């Protein structure tokens, strides 16, 4: 009995010792775990890449739904646009209903559009100062109204539609995800990148465009990777639907030249004419922007019944079509029904476009977009620049396809104040062999377009010249234009 008691007491004692040891081990483990966790935290704080990795993963997840929806809607839009163009070509009488189509579009936005009528400028204003919101209805409204504009013969583009689709969709998902204003701002920029990259098949240019278009002279890189992800994914989604973008090609190949002992990797004669042409491209982009804003302002100031404005615009388009005896300036202008005549594709061939085709495309597009019809300005700007480049090349003996390409991107660069994005667009569309000429044309056109542009909500962060009244970073092109007009009125 005594032996059993001793054994029992010994077992209890051993159990207590083991329990104490386990307790001590647990305490030691907690201490070590705390030390390890503390060490990991200190380690991660010393490496920015940890937070960058989290940032990249976060934004990649955020942009997936935006890019998929935007890419899908752009694919639908491009398909409908091709369908509408084909139908219009087969039924020329549709042009007579352009004024009625314009009234329907204006009525749609007036009674159901809320603030969606502000278009691209609303998207940019919301990025500058989130809060007002972008109605989701903007996406279907602008898609439908742009297709209607093209179906009945209005001269318009597609970039504005894609950007508005991107901004509207991004804002919708931003609200669902309850993002803070700063994150919502970046998501809206990814929407612009996705729309632009998908509609033209230029994801790199789309990403840079979204960063560059907001403010003249200043780029914030906080949205660089998100915009690149969004533009690339949206373009991929769009192409998966079987959408094919127009292919352009420059057959001219550079040959090095020499001046005395100096061996140049470019042709100095071409460089000279590129420089002069770029000045003209910039001036033409200024004319396009100012004419667009002026006609719209005059129409709304002097025409009291707003539904009469699209009627007047539609009648003018019909009249000009009959006066000129051609339908080449209706619609996008990328191709024509017969394959011949004035078109964006034909501008890359010698002797295929009229000397003033660029001028008439300006008139047709400005009337269309300033009187209530919907669509973008960029594809018409491509047409204007490419045909002007063709005319310059034909009269100077320069390579036609090269100068058509230069006008294509440079007039766009001047009108949107996005020289870097347009240079990259040139590389994506035409290859990198002539990138020196691309950059020169876009940079010079950007300067000579002045403080003007097709987006009046664009801010002027850095003036293009020593003009101190433009240096306020809160100044927009709209404010600058109003100040100029007020100054002219006071002078007169």
Short mmCIF file of C-alpha atoms in Angstrom, two decimals:
data_model
loop_
_atom_site.label_atom_id
_atom_site.label_comp_id
_atom_site.label_asym_id
_atom_site.label_seq_id
_atom_site.Cartn_x
_atom_site.Cartn_y
_atom_site.Cartn_z
CA UNK A 1 0.00 0.00 0.00
CA UNK A 2 2.82 2.38 0.89
CA UNK A 3 4.50 1.51 -2.41
CA UNK A 4 1.38 2.39 -4.41
CA UNK A 5 1.12 5.70 -2.56
CA UNK A 6 4.75 6.54 -3.33
CA UNK A 7 4.23 5.68 -7.02
CA UNK A 8 1.07 7.81 -7.16
CA UNK A 9 2.80 10.78 -5.49
CA UNK A 10 5.75 10.45 -7.84
CA UNK A 11 3.41 10.37 -10.87
CA UNK A 12 1.63 13.51 -9.66
CA UNK A 13 4.96 15.24 -9.10
CA UNK A 14 6.16 14.30 -12.60
CA UNK A 15 2.90 15.51 -14.11
CA UNK A 16 3.28 18.85 -12.36
CA UNK A 17 6.86 19.15 -13.58
CA UNK A 18 5.84 18.31 -17.17
CA UNK A 19 2.97 20.81 -16.99
CA UNK A 20 5.33 23.51 -15.72
CA UNK A 21 7.79 22.72 -18.48
CA UNK A 22 5.01 22.88 -21.09
CA UNK A 23 3.88 26.18 -19.65
CA UNK A 24 7.42 27.50 -19.80
CA UNK A 25 7.80 26.25 -23.36
CA UNK A 26 4.52 27.96 -24.30
CA UNK A 27 5.75 31.23 -22.79
CA UNK A 28 9.07 30.88 -24.61
CA UNK A 29 7.20 30.14 -27.87
CA UNK A 30 5.04 33.25 -27.47
CA UNK A 31 8.12 35.33 -26.81
CA UNK A 32 9.90 33.92 -29.84
CA UNK A 33 6.79 34.30 -32.01
CA UNK A 34 6.48 37.92 -30.94
CA UNK A 35 10.16 38.46 -31.72
CA UNK A 36 9.81 36.79 -35.12
CA UNK A 37 6.68 38.79 -35.98
CA UNK A 38 8.35 41.98 -34.85
CA UNK A 39 11.41 41.11 -36.92
CA UNK A 40 9.24 40.42 -40.00
CA UNK A 41 7.46 43.75 -39.57
CA UNK A 42 10.76 45.59 -39.27
CA UNK A 43 12.07 43.69 -42.29
CA UNK A 44 9.05 44.49 -44.44
CA UNK A 45 9.28 48.17 -43.49
CA UNK A 46 12.82 48.29 -44.81
CA UNK A 47 11.76 46.84 -48.19
CA UNK A 48 9.41 48.97 -50.31
CA UNK A 49 8.87 46.00 -52.59
CA UNK A 50 6.61 44.35 -50.01
CA UNK A 51 4.14 47.23 -50.14
CA UNK A 52 4.57 47.56 -53.89
CA UNK A 53 3.67 43.90 -54.27
CA UNK A 54 0.51 44.41 -52.21
CA UNK A 55 -0.32 47.50 -54.27
CA UNK A 56 0.13 45.67 -57.59
CA UNK A 57 -2.00 42.72 -56.50
CA UNK A 58 -4.72 45.03 -55.16
CA UNK A 59 -5.00 47.00 -58.39
CA UNK A 60 -4.78 43.97 -60.61
CA UNK A 61 -7.82 42.58 -58.79
CA UNK A 62 -9.62 45.94 -58.97
CA UNK A 63 -9.14 46.41 -62.71
CA UNK A 64 -10.24 42.90 -63.77
CA UNK A 65 -14.01 43.57 -63.74
CA UNK A 66 -13.54 47.06 -65.20
CA UNK A 67 -11.35 45.83 -68.06
CA UNK A 68 -13.53 42.83 -68.89
CA UNK A 69 -16.73 44.91 -69.05
CA UNK A 70 -15.12 47.83 -70.89
CA UNK A 71 -13.39 45.51 -73.38
CA UNK A 72 -16.70 43.71 -74.01
CA UNK A 73 -18.67 46.94 -74.46
CA UNK A 74 -16.04 48.39 -76.79
CA UNK A 75 -16.13 45.18 -78.85
CA UNK A 76 -19.92 45.50 -79.11
CA UNK A 77 -19.58 49.18 -79.98
CA UNK A 78 -17.03 48.54 -82.76
CA UNK A 79 -19.17 45.76 -84.21
CA UNK A 80 -22.27 47.97 -84.18
CA UNK A 81 -20.27 50.79 -85.75
CA UNK A 82 -19.18 48.58 -88.66
CA UNK A 83 -22.74 47.33 -89.03
CA UNK A 84 -24.17 50.88 -89.04
CA UNK A 85 -21.61 51.99 -91.66
CA UNK A 86 -22.45 49.03 -93.90
CA UNK A 87 -26.19 49.74 -93.59
CA UNK A 88 -25.68 53.44 -94.42
CA UNK A 89 -23.58 52.58 -97.46
CA UNK A 90 -26.35 50.29 -98.72
CA UNK A 91 -29.10 52.83 -97.98
CA UNK A 92 -27.99 56.31 -98.94
CA UNK A 93 -31.45 57.75 -98.19
CA UNK A 94 -30.73 57.42 -94.45
CA UNK A 95 -28.79 60.70 -94.67
CA UNK A 96 -32.08 62.60 -95.10
CA UNK A 97 -33.11 61.53 -91.59
CA UNK A 98 -29.96 62.91 -89.94
CA UNK A 99 -31.76 66.00 -88.54
CA UNK A 100 -34.45 63.80 -86.95
CA UNK A 101 -31.79 61.49 -85.50
CA UNK A 102 -30.10 64.55 -83.99
CA UNK A 103 -33.32 65.68 -82.32
CA UNK A 104 -33.80 62.18 -80.86
CA UNK A 105 -30.26 62.21 -79.43
CA UNK A 106 -30.66 65.66 -77.88
CA UNK A 107 -34.04 64.65 -76.41
CA UNK A 108 -32.57 61.46 -74.94
CA UNK A 109 -29.87 63.38 -73.08
CA UNK A 110 -32.15 66.26 -72.10
CA UNK A 111 -34.87 64.15 -70.51
CA UNK A 112 -33.00 61.03 -69.37
CA UNK A 113 -29.28 61.81 -69.44
CA UNK A 114 -28.86 63.79 -66.20
CA UNK A 115 -25.29 65.16 -66.41
CA UNK A 116 -24.10 62.53 -68.93
CA UNK A 117 -24.22 65.10 -71.72
CA UNK A 118 -20.93 66.58 -70.40
CA UNK A 119 -19.18 63.52 -71.84
CA UNK A 120 -15.40 63.25 -71.57
CA UNK A 121 -15.16 66.48 -69.60
CA UNK A 122 -17.38 65.00 -66.88
CA UNK A 123 -15.01 62.02 -66.56
CA UNK A 124 -12.01 64.34 -66.29
CA UNK A 125 -13.74 66.63 -63.77
CA UNK A 126 -14.56 63.63 -61.62
CA UNK A 127 -10.91 62.52 -61.68
CA UNK A 128 -9.72 65.99 -60.68
CA UNK A 129 -12.29 66.24 -57.89
CA UNK A 130 -14.27 63.06 -57.11
CA UNK A 131 -17.69 63.56 -55.59
CA UNK A 132 -20.27 64.43 -58.24
CA UNK A 133 -20.34 60.96 -59.72
CA UNK A 134 -20.69 59.64 -63.27
CA UNK A 135 -24.08 58.08 -64.08
CA UNK A 136 -23.82 54.51 -65.33
CA UNK A 137 -26.36 55.39 -68.02
CA UNK A 138 -23.60 57.37 -69.73
CA UNK A 139 -22.15 54.13 -71.14
CA UNK A 140 -25.25 52.80 -72.96
CA UNK A 141 -26.42 56.32 -73.90
CA UNK A 142 -23.19 57.31 -75.62
CA UNK A 143 -22.88 53.89 -77.28
CA UNK A 144 -26.38 54.06 -78.77
CA UNK A 145 -26.22 57.74 -79.73
CA UNK A 146 -22.82 57.36 -81.43
CA UNK A 147 -24.04 54.41 -83.49
CA UNK A 148 -27.15 56.42 -84.47
CA UNK A 149 -24.95 59.36 -85.48
CA UNK A 150 -22.91 57.13 -87.79
CA UNK A 151 -25.95 55.26 -89.11
CA UNK A 152 -27.47 58.48 -90.46
CA UNK A 153 -24.23 60.00 -91.77
CA UNK A 154 -22.82 62.22 -89.05
CA UNK A 155 -19.06 62.80 -89.16
CA UNK A 156 -17.71 61.64 -85.81
CA UNK A 157 -15.19 59.31 -84.21
CA UNK A 158 -15.18 56.63 -81.55
CA UNK A 159 -12.58 57.58 -78.92
CA UNK A 160 -14.98 59.80 -76.97
CA UNK A 161 -17.48 56.96 -76.75
CA UNK A 162 -14.84 54.49 -75.53
CA UNK A 163 -13.52 56.91 -72.90
CA UNK A 164 -17.03 57.63 -71.61
CA UNK A 165 -17.81 53.91 -71.47
CA UNK A 166 -14.59 53.34 -69.52
CA UNK A 167 -15.24 56.18 -67.08
CA UNK A 168 -18.86 55.19 -66.49
CA UNK A 169 -18.07 51.51 -65.91
CA UNK A 170 -15.11 52.33 -63.64
CA UNK A 171 -17.22 54.68 -61.54
CA UNK A 172 -19.92 52.00 -61.22
CA UNK A 173 -17.50 49.38 -59.91
CA UNK A 174 -15.81 51.97 -57.70
CA UNK A 175 -19.11 52.64 -55.96
CA UNK A 176 -19.78 48.91 -55.55
CA UNK A 177 -16.34 48.39 -54.00
CA UNK A 178 -16.85 51.52 -51.85
CA UNK A 179 -13.46 52.91 -52.76
CA UNK A 180 -12.07 56.03 -51.18
CA UNK A 181 -11.79 59.13 -53.36
CA UNK A 182 -8.08 58.61 -54.12
CA UNK A 183 -8.59 55.00 -55.19
CA UNK A 184 -11.71 55.97 -57.14
CA UNK A 185 -9.68 58.59 -58.99
CA UNK A 186 -7.16 55.95 -60.07
CA UNK A 187 -9.92 53.53 -61.06
CA UNK A 188 -11.48 56.20 -63.29
CA UNK A 189 -8.12 56.66 -64.98
CA UNK A 190 -7.93 52.93 -65.62
CA UNK A 191 -11.37 53.18 -67.23
CA UNK A 192 -10.03 55.80 -69.67
CA UNK A 193 -6.98 53.63 -70.40
CA UNK A 194 -9.14 50.54 -70.95
CA UNK A 195 -11.51 52.31 -73.33
CA UNK A 196 -8.77 54.00 -75.35
CA UNK A 197 -6.52 50.95 -75.51
CA UNK A 198 -9.34 48.66 -76.62
CA UNK A 199 -10.93 50.93 -79.23
CA UNK A 200 -7.68 51.57 -81.12
CA UNK A 201 -5.75 48.41 -80.26
CA UNK A 202 -2.95 50.47 -78.67
CA UNK A 203 -2.69 49.48 -74.98
CA UNK A 204 0.62 51.27 -74.26
CA UNK A 205 -0.61 54.53 -75.78
CA UNK A 206 -3.90 54.04 -73.93
CA UNK A 207 -2.13 53.77 -70.58
CA UNK A 208 -0.01 56.87 -71.15
CA UNK A 209 -2.95 58.79 -72.61
CA UNK A 210 -4.94 58.27 -69.40
CA UNK A 211 -2.05 59.72 -67.37
CA UNK A 212 -1.13 62.54 -69.75
CA UNK A 213 -4.54 63.88 -70.79
CA UNK A 214 -5.58 65.17 -67.35
CA UNK A 215 -3.10 68.03 -67.07
CA UNK A 216 -0.95 69.78 -69.65
CA UNK A 217 2.73 69.49 -68.82
CA UNK A 218 2.50 67.16 -65.83
CA UNK A 219 2.07 63.41 -65.38
CA UNK A 220 1.41 61.62 -62.10
CA UNK A 221 2.66 58.05 -62.15
CA UNK A 222 0.56 56.78 -59.26
CA UNK A 223 -1.77 55.10 -61.76
CA UNK A 224 0.90 53.89 -64.21
CA UNK A 225 0.68 50.14 -63.57
CA UNK A 226 -3.11 50.06 -63.03
CA UNK A 227 -3.64 51.92 -66.32
CA UNK A 228 -1.25 49.61 -68.15
CA UNK A 229 -2.98 46.52 -66.73
CA UNK A 230 -6.41 47.90 -67.65
CA UNK A 231 -5.51 48.94 -71.20
CA UNK A 232 -3.76 45.64 -71.95
CA UNK A 233 -6.53 43.44 -70.51
CA UNK A 234 -9.36 45.43 -72.14
CA UNK A 235 -7.61 45.23 -75.52
CA UNK A 236 -7.14 41.47 -75.06
CA UNK A 237 -10.82 41.01 -74.19
CA UNK A 238 -11.86 43.09 -77.20
CA UNK A 239 -9.74 41.03 -79.61
CA UNK A 240 -11.07 37.76 -78.13
CA UNK A 241 -14.47 38.72 -79.56
CA UNK A 242 -12.92 38.67 -83.03
CA UNK A 243 -12.63 42.43 -83.42
CA UNK A 244 -9.87 43.48 -85.83
CA UNK A 245 -8.39 46.95 -85.92
CA UNK A 246 -7.40 48.71 -89.13
CA UNK A 247 -3.86 47.89 -90.21
CA UNK A 248 -1.59 50.70 -91.40
CA UNK A 249 1.86 50.28 -92.92
CA UNK A 250 4.76 52.56 -93.82
CA UNK A 251 6.69 51.08 -96.74
CA UNK A 252 9.32 53.82 -96.71
CA UNK A 253 12.58 52.71 -95.09
CA UNK A 254 15.22 55.10 -93.77
CA UNK A 255 18.61 55.44 -95.42
CA UNK A 256 21.47 57.14 -93.62
CA UNK A 257 22.92 60.28 -95.20
CA UNK A 258 26.18 62.16 -94.85
CA UNK A 259 27.09 65.84 -94.60
CA UNK A 260 30.85 66.15 -95.08
CA UNK A 261 32.48 64.06 -92.38
CA UNK A 262 29.23 63.68 -90.43
CA UNK A 263 27.29 60.45 -90.91
CA UNK A 264 23.64 60.87 -89.94
CA UNK A 265 21.18 58.13 -89.05
CA UNK A 266 18.36 60.21 -90.48
CA UNK A 267 17.67 62.16 -93.65
CA UNK A 268 18.18 65.87 -92.96
CA UNK A 269 15.83 66.87 -95.81
CA UNK A 270 13.05 64.77 -94.36
CA UNK A 271 13.82 66.15 -90.91
CA UNK A 272 13.47 69.70 -92.27
CA UNK A 273 10.08 69.05 -93.84
CA UNK A 274 8.88 67.12 -90.78
CA UNK A 275 9.67 70.17 -88.65
CA UNK A 276 7.75 72.57 -90.92
CA UNK A 277 4.86 70.12 -91.29
CA UNK A 278 4.63 69.65 -87.52
CA UNK A 279 4.11 73.40 -87.06
CA UNK A 280 1.24 73.21 -89.53
CA UNK A 281 -0.18 70.11 -87.81
CA UNK A 282 -0.21 72.01 -84.51
CA UNK A 283 -1.93 75.04 -86.03
CA UNK A 284 -4.57 72.85 -87.67
CA UNK A 285 -5.31 71.10 -84.38
CA UNK A 286 -5.76 74.53 -82.79
CA UNK A 287 -8.18 75.54 -85.56
CA UNK A 288 -10.17 72.34 -85.08
CA UNK A 289 -10.46 72.80 -81.31
CA UNK A 290 -11.31 76.49 -81.39
CA UNK A 291 -13.81 76.08 -84.23
CA UNK A 292 -15.56 73.26 -82.36
CA UNK A 293 -15.94 75.29 -79.17
CA UNK A 294 -16.94 78.47 -81.04
CA UNK A 295 -19.69 76.90 -83.15
CA UNK A 296 -21.14 75.14 -80.13
CA UNK A 297 -21.08 78.36 -78.11
CA UNK A 298 -22.65 80.40 -80.93
CA UNK A 299 -25.37 77.80 -81.53
CA UNK A 300 -26.42 77.66 -77.86
CA UNK A 301 -26.24 81.44 -77.53
CA UNK A 302 -28.33 82.39 -80.57
CA UNK A 303 -30.68 79.44 -81.08
CA UNK A 304 -33.31 79.62 -78.36
CA UNK A 305 -35.10 76.34 -79.14
CA UNK A 306 -32.41 73.77 -78.44
CA UNK A 307 -33.99 71.04 -80.58
CA UNK A 308 -33.45 73.26 -83.62
CA UNK A 309 -29.66 73.04 -83.21
CA UNK A 310 -29.31 69.39 -84.40
CA UNK A 311 -31.82 70.11 -87.18
CA UNK A 312 -29.64 72.95 -88.45
CA UNK A 313 -26.52 70.78 -88.13
CA UNK A 314 -28.13 67.86 -89.96
CA UNK A 315 -29.38 70.08 -92.79
CA UNK A 316 -25.92 71.64 -93.20
CA UNK A 317 -24.32 68.18 -93.46
CA UNK A 318 -26.87 67.14 -96.12
CA UNK A 319 -26.35 70.37 -98.07
CA UNK A 320 -22.54 70.11 -98.00
CA UNK A 321 -22.71 66.49 -99.15
CA UNK A 322 -24.72 67.51 -102.21
CA UNK A 323 -22.55 70.57 -102.93
CA UNK A 324 -19.34 68.52 -102.86
CA UNK A 325 -20.93 65.58 -104.65
CA UNK A 326 -19.35 62.97 -102.37
CA UNK A 327 -20.15 61.02 -99.20
CA UNK A 328 -16.46 60.60 -98.33
CA UNK A 329 -16.72 62.95 -95.35
CA UNK A 330 -19.59 61.16 -93.64
CA UNK A 331 -19.07 58.69 -90.80
CA UNK A 332 -15.65 57.64 -89.56
CA UNK A 333 -13.86 58.13 -92.86
CA UNK A 334 -11.51 55.17 -92.34
CA UNK A 335 -12.61 53.63 -95.65
CA UNK A 336 -15.13 54.38 -98.39
CA UNK A 337 -17.79 52.17 -99.91
CA UNK A 338 -15.99 51.90 -103.23
CA UNK A 339 -12.51 51.68 -101.73
CA UNK A 340 -11.42 54.78 -103.65
CA UNK A 341 -11.74 58.47 -102.79
CA UNK A 342 -10.89 60.40 -99.65
CA UNK A 343 -10.35 58.13 -96.67
CA UNK A 344 -7.90 57.51 -93.86
CA UNK A 345 -6.58 54.31 -95.45
CA UNK A 346 -6.14 55.91 -98.87
CA UNK A 347 -4.19 58.81 -97.35
CA UNK A 348 -1.21 56.45 -97.12
CA UNK A 349 -1.12 56.11 -100.92
CA UNK A 350 0.11 58.78 -103.34
CA UNK A 351 -2.41 60.70 -105.44
CA UNK A 352 -5.51 59.28 -103.79
CA UNK A 353 -6.96 62.21 -101.78
CA UNK A 354 -8.00 65.74 -102.73
CA UNK A 355 -5.91 68.74 -101.74
CA UNK A 356 -8.63 70.08 -99.42
CA UNK A 357 -10.00 66.79 -98.08
CA UNK A 358 -8.54 67.64 -94.64
CA UNK A 359 -10.39 70.98 -94.66
CA UNK A 360 -13.76 69.47 -95.50
CA UNK A 361 -13.38 66.79 -92.83
CA UNK A 362 -12.83 69.57 -90.29
CA UNK A 363 -16.03 71.31 -91.41
CA UNK A 364 -18.15 68.14 -91.42
CA UNK A 365 -16.88 66.97 -88.02
CA UNK A 366 -17.14 70.34 -86.30
CA UNK A 367 -20.73 70.80 -87.48
CA UNK A 368 -21.68 67.27 -86.41
CA UNK A 369 -20.20 67.35 -82.91
CA UNK A 370 -21.06 70.99 -82.15
CA UNK A 371 -24.77 70.61 -82.88
CA UNK A 372 -25.68 67.79 -80.51
CA UNK A 373 -24.61 64.60 -82.25
CA UNK A 374 -22.40 62.14 -80.35
CA UNK A 375 -19.07 60.47 -81.02
CA UNK A 376 -15.40 61.20 -80.64
CA UNK A 377 -13.07 63.62 -82.35
CA UNK A 378 -9.98 61.45 -82.60
CA UNK A 379 -10.67 59.34 -85.70
CA UNK A 380 -11.67 62.47 -87.68
CA UNK A 381 -8.45 64.05 -86.39
CA UNK A 382 -6.57 61.01 -87.74
CA UNK A 383 -8.28 61.59 -91.11
CA UNK A 384 -7.47 65.32 -91.07
CA UNK A 385 -3.82 64.78 -90.16
CA UNK A 386 -3.22 61.88 -92.54
CA UNK A 387 -4.78 63.60 -95.57
CA UNK A 388 -2.93 66.85 -94.79
CA UNK A 389 0.31 64.86 -94.49
CA UNK A 390 -0.45 63.24 -97.84
CA UNK A 391 -0.93 66.64 -99.50
CA UNK A 392 2.29 68.03 -98.00
CA UNK A 393 4.26 64.99 -99.16
CA UNK A 394 2.83 65.16 -102.69
CA UNK A 395 3.86 68.81 -103.06
CA UNK A 396 7.32 68.45 -101.49
CA UNK A 397 8.43 65.09 -102.85
CA UNK A 398 8.53 63.50 -99.40
CA UNK A 399 7.45 59.88 -98.64
CA UNK A 400 3.63 59.93 -98.69
CA UNK A 401 3.05 57.06 -96.27
CA UNK A 402 5.51 58.48 -93.73
CA UNK A 403 3.99 61.97 -93.77
CA UNK A 404 0.46 60.56 -93.63
CA UNK A 405 1.48 58.69 -90.49
CA UNK A 406 3.07 61.82 -89.02
CA UNK A 407 -0.07 63.87 -89.61
CA UNK A 408 -2.15 60.99 -88.24
CA UNK A 409 -0.52 61.19 -84.80
CA UNK A 410 0.65 64.81 -84.68
CA UNK A 411 -2.73 66.52 -85.23
CA UNK A 412 -4.13 64.25 -82.54
CA UNK A 413 -1.23 65.17 -80.24
CA UNK A 414 -1.91 68.87 -80.70
CA UNK A 415 -5.66 68.62 -80.19
CA UNK A 416 -5.41 66.49 -77.04
CA UNK A 417 -2.09 67.83 -75.66
CA UNK A 418 -0.74 64.28 -75.31
CA UNK A 419 2.56 64.18 -77.26
CA UNK A 420 4.05 61.18 -75.41
CA UNK A 421 0.97 59.00 -75.85
CA UNK A 422 0.77 59.89 -79.54
CA UNK A 423 4.44 59.12 -80.12
CA UNK A 424 3.92 55.69 -78.57
CA UNK A 425 0.77 55.25 -80.63
CA UNK A 426 2.87 55.84 -83.73
CA UNK A 427 5.23 53.07 -82.66
CA UNK A 428 2.35 50.67 -81.90
CA UNK A 429 0.56 51.36 -85.18
CA UNK A 430 3.44 51.88 -87.62
CA UNK A 431 6.50 50.30 -85.99
CA UNK A 432 9.52 51.89 -84.34
CA UNK A 433 11.76 52.57 -87.35
CA UNK A 434 10.67 56.22 -87.65
CA UNK A 435 10.26 57.02 -83.97
CA UNK A 436 12.56 60.07 -84.25
CA UNK A 437 10.20 61.66 -86.79
CA UNK A 438 7.16 60.60 -84.73
CA UNK A 439 8.51 62.31 -81.62
CA UNK A 440 9.58 65.45 -83.47
CA UNK A 441 6.20 65.85 -85.16
CA UNK A 442 4.18 65.22 -81.99
CA UNK A 443 6.31 67.44 -79.75
CA UNK A 444 6.30 70.40 -82.13
CA UNK A 445 2.58 70.04 -82.89
CA UNK A 446 1.90 69.95 -79.15
CA UNK A 447 3.59 73.32 -78.67
CA UNK A 448 2.10 75.03 -81.71
CA UNK A 449 -1.44 73.96 -80.85
CA UNK A 450 -1.22 76.56 -78.09
CA UNK A 451 -3.29 76.49 -74.91
CA UNK A 452 -6.28 74.92 -76.59
CA UNK A 453 -7.66 71.44 -77.01
CA UNK A 454 -10.78 69.38 -77.52
CA UNK A 455 -11.09 68.65 -73.77
CA UNK A 456 -11.98 71.88 -71.97
CA UNK A 457 -11.62 70.28 -68.52
CA UNK A 458 -7.93 69.63 -69.15
CA UNK A 459 -5.84 71.54 -66.62
CA UNK A 460 -2.77 73.61 -67.45
CA UNK A 461 -0.14 72.59 -64.91
CA UNK A 462 2.84 73.81 -66.92
CA UNK A 463 2.50 76.55 -69.50
CA UNK A 464 3.86 75.94 -72.99
CA UNK A 465 5.48 79.36 -72.92
CA UNK A 466 6.23 82.21 -70.50
CA UNK A 467 2.58 83.04 -69.98
CA UNK A 468 2.18 83.63 -66.25
CA UNK A 469 -1.61 83.74 -66.35
CA UNK A 470 -1.61 80.06 -67.34
CA UNK A 471 0.51 78.82 -64.46
CA UNK A 472 -2.29 78.36 -61.94
CA UNK A 473 -2.59 74.55 -61.72
CA UNK A 474 -6.36 74.91 -61.22
CA UNK A 475 -6.73 76.67 -64.58
CA UNK A 476 -8.53 74.61 -67.19
CA UNK A 477 -8.60 75.19 -70.92
CA UNK A 478 -12.18 76.35 -70.44
CA UNK A 479 -11.12 79.07 -68.00
CA UNK A 480 -8.24 80.17 -70.21
CA UNK A 481 -10.51 80.35 -73.23
CA UNK A 482 -13.12 82.37 -71.33
CA UNK A 483 -10.43 84.77 -70.09
CA UNK A 484 -9.16 85.25 -73.64
CA UNK A 485 -12.67 85.92 -74.92
CA UNK A 486 -13.41 88.36 -72.08
CA UNK A 487 -10.14 90.13 -72.80
CA UNK A 488 -11.03 90.41 -76.48
CA UNK A 489 -14.47 91.78 -75.62
CA UNK A 490 -12.94 94.41 -73.33
CA UNK A 491 -10.42 95.32 -76.00
CA UNK A 492 -13.12 95.67 -78.62
#
